[in-house]
Coordinates of C-alpha atoms in Angstrom, one line a residue:
X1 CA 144.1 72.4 79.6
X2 CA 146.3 75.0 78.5
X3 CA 144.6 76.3 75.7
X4 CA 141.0 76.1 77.4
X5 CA 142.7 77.9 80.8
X6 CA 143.9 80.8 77.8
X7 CA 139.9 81.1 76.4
X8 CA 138.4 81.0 80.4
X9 CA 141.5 84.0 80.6
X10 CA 140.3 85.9 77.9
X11 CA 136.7 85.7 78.6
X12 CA 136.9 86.6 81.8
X13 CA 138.9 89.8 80.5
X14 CA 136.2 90.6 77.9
X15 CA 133.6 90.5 80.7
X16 CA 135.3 92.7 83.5
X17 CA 136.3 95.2 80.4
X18 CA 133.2 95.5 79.4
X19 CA 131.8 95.8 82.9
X20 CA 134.4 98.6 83.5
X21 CA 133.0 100.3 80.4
X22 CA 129.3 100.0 81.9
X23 CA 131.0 101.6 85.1
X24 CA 133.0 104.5 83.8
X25 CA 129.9 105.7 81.6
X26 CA 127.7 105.5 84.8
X27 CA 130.3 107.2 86.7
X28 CA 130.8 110.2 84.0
X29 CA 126.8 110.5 83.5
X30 CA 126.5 111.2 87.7
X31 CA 129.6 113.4 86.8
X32 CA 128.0 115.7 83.6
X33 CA 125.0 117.3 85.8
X34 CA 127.2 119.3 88.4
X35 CA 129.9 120.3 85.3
X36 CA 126.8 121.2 83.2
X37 CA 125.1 123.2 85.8
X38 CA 128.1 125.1 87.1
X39 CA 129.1 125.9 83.4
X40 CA 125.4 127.4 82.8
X41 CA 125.9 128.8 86.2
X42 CA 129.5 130.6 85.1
X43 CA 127.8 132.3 81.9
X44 CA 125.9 134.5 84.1
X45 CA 128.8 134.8 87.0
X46 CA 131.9 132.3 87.6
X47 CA 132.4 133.4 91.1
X48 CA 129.1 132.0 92.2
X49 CA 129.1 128.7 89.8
X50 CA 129.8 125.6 92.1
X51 CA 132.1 123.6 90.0
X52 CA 133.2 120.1 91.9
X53 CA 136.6 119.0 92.0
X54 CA 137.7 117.5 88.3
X55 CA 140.1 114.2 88.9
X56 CA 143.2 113.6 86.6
X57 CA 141.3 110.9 84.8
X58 CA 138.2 113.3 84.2
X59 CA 139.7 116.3 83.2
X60 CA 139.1 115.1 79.8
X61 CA 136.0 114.5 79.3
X62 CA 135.3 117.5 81.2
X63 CA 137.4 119.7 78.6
X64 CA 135.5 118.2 76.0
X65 CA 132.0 119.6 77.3
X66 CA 133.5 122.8 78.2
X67 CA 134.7 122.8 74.9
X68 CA 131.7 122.2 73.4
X69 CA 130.0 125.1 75.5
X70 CA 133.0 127.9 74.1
X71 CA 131.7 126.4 70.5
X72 CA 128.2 127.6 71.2
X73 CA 129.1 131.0 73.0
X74 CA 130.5 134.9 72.4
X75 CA 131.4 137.6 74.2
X76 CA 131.3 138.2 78.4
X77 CA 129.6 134.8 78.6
X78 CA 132.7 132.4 76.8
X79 CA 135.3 135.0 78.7
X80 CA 132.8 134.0 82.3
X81 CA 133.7 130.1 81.0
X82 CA 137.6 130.9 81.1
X83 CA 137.3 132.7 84.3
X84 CA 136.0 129.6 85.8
X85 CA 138.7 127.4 84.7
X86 CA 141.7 130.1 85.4
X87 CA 140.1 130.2 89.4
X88 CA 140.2 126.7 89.3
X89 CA 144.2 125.9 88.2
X90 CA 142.7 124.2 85.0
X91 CA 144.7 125.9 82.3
X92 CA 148.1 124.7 84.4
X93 CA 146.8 121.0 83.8
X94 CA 146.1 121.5 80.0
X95 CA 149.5 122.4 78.9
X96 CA 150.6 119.8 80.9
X97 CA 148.4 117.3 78.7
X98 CA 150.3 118.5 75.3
X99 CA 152.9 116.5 75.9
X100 CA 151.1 113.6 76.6
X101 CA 151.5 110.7 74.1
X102 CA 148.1 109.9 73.6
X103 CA 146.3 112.2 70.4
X104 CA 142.9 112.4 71.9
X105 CA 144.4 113.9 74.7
X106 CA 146.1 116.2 73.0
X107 CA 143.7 117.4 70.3
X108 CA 141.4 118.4 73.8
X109 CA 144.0 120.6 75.3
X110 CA 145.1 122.3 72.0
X111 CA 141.3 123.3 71.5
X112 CA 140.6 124.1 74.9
X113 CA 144.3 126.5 75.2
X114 CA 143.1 127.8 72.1
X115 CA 139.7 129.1 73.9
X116 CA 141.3 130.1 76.8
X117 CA 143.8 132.1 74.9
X118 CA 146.3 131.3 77.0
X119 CA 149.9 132.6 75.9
X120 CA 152.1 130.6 77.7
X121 CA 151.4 127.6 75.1
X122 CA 152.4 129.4 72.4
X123 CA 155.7 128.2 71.7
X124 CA 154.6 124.2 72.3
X125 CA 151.3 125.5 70.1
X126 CA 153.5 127.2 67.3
X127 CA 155.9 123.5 67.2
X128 CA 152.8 121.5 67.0
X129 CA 151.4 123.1 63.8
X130 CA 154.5 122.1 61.8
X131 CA 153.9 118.6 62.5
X132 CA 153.3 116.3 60.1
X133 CA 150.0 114.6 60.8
X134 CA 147.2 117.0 59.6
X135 CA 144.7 116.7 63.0
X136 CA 147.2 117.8 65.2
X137 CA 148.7 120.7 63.2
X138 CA 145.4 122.1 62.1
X139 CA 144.1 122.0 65.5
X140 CA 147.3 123.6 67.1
X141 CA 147.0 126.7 63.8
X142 CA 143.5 126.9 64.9
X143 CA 144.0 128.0 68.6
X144 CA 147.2 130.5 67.5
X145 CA 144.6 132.2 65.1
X146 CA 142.2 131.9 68.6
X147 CA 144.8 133.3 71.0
X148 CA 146.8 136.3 69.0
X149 CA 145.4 136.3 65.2
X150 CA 147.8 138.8 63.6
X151 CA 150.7 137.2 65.1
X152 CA 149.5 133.3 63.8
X153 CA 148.8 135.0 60.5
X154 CA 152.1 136.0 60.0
X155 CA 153.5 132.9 61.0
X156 CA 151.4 130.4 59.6
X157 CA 151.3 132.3 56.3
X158 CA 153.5 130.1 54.6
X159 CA 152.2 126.8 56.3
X160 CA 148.8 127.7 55.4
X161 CA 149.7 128.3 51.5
X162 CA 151.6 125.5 51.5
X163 CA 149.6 122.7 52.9
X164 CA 147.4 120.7 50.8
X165 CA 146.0 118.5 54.0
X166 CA 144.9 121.8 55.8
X167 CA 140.9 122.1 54.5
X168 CA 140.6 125.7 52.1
X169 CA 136.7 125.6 53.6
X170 CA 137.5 125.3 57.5
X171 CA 140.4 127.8 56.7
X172 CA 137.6 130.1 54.8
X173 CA 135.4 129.4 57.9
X174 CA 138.5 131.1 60.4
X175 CA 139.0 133.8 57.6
X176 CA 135.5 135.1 57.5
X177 CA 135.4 135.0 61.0
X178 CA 138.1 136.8 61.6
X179 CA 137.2 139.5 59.3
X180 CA 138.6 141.2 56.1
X181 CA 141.0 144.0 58.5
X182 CA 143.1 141.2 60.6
X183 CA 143.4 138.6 57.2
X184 CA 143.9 141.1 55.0
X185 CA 147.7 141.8 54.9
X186 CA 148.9 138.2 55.6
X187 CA 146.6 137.7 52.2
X188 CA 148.7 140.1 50.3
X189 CA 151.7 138.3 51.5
X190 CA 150.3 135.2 50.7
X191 CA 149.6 136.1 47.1
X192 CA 153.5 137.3 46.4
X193 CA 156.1 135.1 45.1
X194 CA 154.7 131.6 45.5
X195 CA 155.1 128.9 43.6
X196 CA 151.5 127.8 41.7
X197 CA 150.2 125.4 44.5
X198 CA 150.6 128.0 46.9
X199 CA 149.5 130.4 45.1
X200 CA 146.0 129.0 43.7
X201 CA 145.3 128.6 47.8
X202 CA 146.0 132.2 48.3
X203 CA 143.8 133.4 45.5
X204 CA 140.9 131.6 47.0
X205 CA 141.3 132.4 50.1
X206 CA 141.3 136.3 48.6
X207 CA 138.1 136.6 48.8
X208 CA 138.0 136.9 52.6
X209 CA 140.2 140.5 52.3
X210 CA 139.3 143.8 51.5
X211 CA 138.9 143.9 47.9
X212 CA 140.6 146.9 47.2
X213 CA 143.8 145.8 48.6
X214 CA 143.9 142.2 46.6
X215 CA 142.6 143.3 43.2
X216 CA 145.7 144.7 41.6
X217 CA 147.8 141.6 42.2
X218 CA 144.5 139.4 41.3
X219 CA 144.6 141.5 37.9
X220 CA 147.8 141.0 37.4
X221 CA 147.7 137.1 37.5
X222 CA 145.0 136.7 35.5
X223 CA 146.7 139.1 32.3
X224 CA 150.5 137.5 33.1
X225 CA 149.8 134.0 34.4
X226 CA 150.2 130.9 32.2
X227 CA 149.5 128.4 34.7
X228 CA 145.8 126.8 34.2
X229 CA 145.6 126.5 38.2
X230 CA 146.5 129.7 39.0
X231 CA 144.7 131.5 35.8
X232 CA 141.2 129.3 37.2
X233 CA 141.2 130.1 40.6
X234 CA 141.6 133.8 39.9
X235 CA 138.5 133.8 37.7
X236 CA 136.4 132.1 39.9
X237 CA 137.2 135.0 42.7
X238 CA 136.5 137.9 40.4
X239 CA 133.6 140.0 41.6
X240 CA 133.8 143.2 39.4
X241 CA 132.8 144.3 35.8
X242 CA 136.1 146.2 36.0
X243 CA 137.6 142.9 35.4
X244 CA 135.7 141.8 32.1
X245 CA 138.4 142.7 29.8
X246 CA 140.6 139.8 30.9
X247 CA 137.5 137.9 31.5
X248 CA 136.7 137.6 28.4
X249 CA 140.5 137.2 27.1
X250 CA 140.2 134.5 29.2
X251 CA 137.0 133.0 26.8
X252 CA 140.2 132.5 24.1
X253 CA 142.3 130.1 26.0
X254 CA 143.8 127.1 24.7
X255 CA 142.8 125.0 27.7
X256 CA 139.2 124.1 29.0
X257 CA 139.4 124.5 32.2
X258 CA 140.2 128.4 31.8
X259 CA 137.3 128.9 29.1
X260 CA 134.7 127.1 31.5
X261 CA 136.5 130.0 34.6
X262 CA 135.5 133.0 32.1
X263 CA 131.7 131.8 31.3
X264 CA 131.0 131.1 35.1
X265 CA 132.5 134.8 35.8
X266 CA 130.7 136.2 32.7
X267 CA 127.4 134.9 34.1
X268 CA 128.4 136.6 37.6
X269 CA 129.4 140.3 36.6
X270 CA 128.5 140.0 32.7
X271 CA 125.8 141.9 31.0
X272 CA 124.0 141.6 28.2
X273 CA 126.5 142.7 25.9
X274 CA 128.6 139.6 27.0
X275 CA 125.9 137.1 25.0
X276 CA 127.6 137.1 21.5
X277 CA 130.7 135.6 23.5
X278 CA 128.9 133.3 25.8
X279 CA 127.2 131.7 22.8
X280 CA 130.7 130.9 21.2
X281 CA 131.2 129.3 24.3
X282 CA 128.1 127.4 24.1
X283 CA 129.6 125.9 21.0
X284 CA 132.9 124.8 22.4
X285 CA 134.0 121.1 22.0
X286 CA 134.2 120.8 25.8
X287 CA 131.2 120.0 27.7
X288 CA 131.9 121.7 30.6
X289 CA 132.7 124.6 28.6
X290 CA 129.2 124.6 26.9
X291 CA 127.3 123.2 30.5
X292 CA 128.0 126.9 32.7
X293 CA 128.1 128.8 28.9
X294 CA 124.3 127.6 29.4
X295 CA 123.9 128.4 32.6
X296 CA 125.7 132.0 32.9
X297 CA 123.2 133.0 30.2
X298 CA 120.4 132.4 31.8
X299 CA 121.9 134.6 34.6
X300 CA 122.7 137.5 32.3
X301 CA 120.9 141.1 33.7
X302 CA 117.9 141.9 31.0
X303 CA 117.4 138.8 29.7
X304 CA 113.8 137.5 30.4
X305 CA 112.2 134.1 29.6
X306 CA 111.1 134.7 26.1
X307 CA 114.7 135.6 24.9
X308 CA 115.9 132.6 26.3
X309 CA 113.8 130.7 24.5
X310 CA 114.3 132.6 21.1
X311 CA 117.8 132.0 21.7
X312 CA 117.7 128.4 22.2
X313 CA 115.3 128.3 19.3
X314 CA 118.1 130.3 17.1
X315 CA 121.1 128.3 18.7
X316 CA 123.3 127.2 15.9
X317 CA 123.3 123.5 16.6
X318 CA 122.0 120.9 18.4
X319 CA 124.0 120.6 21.0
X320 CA 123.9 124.3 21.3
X321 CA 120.1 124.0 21.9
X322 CA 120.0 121.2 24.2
X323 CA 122.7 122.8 26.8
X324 CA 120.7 125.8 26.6
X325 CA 117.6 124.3 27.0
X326 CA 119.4 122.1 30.1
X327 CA 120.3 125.4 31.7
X328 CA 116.3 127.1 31.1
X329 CA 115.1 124.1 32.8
X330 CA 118.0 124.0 35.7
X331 CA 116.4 128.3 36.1
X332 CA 113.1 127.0 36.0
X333 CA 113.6 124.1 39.0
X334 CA 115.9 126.8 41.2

């Protein structure tokens, strides 16, 4: 009796769950066509957009959609947005929810603090992006990049060298967005005295600055280095024919993974001139080596289709030819 009183328990639990569930989605759906109007209404003017009062337990999902509309927007019409939620107390409420327990709820208000730009969560903001778990953090560096970028920059600076779990190509995406003017000195910083893990991260995040102010300490790596990392990542950033003379020192290394750097930046700022060295390369023991050998020839400036074919023809062995003939064909499809 006991155990068959537990199972009528239980199902009876299952059912009025799920019929909450069935509920609360109803409840939001009649819930998302006054927010939506009133947040297309606020793009144009938030003093005339008719936004209904948003409960504790909807503020949520509410953030989320307004969220989701400052993703999509620029300029006057995501600053209308904030108006909106500053007349409306809403910013109070979200730094309120940082300190709630729950990580949904948090990873909401970070973003939407981040939009808003509002100072006061800086210091909770700042704390939150040393934590350990990678969601939180990166969302919390996100909205201090959002809110005052040259400050974050020269905060997060070491944080964002030095952790592996923070993505390079979301932190490319803030970079580029950013621009090369705000990113630009914390880049410089970045690529002093750090230890190679670091400093491989810096490097590729280099090419988001000016040029101009990167290059000599890029140069200088890639003629004093001895790390494979580091010596790898620079390559794969260079950009200028001003750099070939280490490029192609770089062609002599001992290790692979350096050899097959040099042919992929031979192929990007080589000329014709670089051949006789890409076709040692094409040679090398190492597929990888021989695999972007092949294809930075085909990319070389005044070679046409015939030549590449008379050089396949003339390559000095067979698997010379068929890398080369890989690559022609890989041209051909692109």
């Amino acid at each position: 009796m006991g155990a068959l009183a537990s199972a009528l328990l239980l199902l009876a639990s299952i059912v009025a769950l799920r019929g909450w569930r069935r509920w609360n989605r109803a409840r939001l759906a009649h819930c998302l066509g006054p927010w939506r109007a009133a947040l297309h209404e606020a793009t144009e003017d938030p003093r005339v957009a008719r936004l209904p009062p948003i409960t504790a337990r909807d503020l949520p999902e509410f953030t989320i959609l307004w969220n989701h509309f400052q993703e999509s927007l620029r300029g006057d019409a995501a600053e209308n947005l904030a108006v909106l939620l500053r007349a409306h107390a809403i910013p109070e409420r979200l730094l309120a929810m940082l300190d709630r327990r729950a990580l949904r709820l948090r990873l909401v208000a970070i973003i939407a603090l981040g939009h808003l730009r509002e100072e006061r969560a800086w210091a909770r903001l700042e704390f939150l992006a040393r934590e350990p778990g990678p969601v939180i953090s990166f969302a919390a560096a996100r909205a201090l990049l959002r809110i005052e970028p040259r400050r974050a920059l020269e905060v997060l600076s070491d944080t964002i060298v030095g952790r592996d779990d923070w993505p390079l190509a979301r932190l490319g995406t803030i970079f580029q967005e950013l621009g090369p003017t705000l990113v630009t000195p914390a880049i410089v910083n970045m690529l002093g005295g750090r230890s190679p893990r670091g400093l491989t991260r810096a490097i590729k995040l280099s090419r988001f600055a000016h040029r101009t102010r990167v290059a000599g300490a890029l140069r200088a790596l890639l003629s004093s280095s001895a790390d494979t990392e580091v010596l790898v990542a620079v390559l794969d950033v260079v950009e200028d024919a001003v750099d070939l003379p280490w490029v192609r020192g770089a062609a002599k290394h001992s290790e692979w993974p350096v050899r097959m750097a040099s042919a992929r930046a031979l192929g990007r700022v080589g000329e014709r001139r670089e051949l006789g060295l890409l076709l040692e390369l094409l040679g090398d023991r190492a597929w990888w080596v021989r695999y972007h050998a092949g294809r930075a020839i085909t990319h070389l400036h005044g070679l046409e289709a015939a030549d590449l074919e008379s050089l396949r023809e003339q390559a000095p062995d067979a698997f010379a030819r068929d890398m080369l003939a890989q690559a022609i064909a890989e041209r051909a499809r692109a």
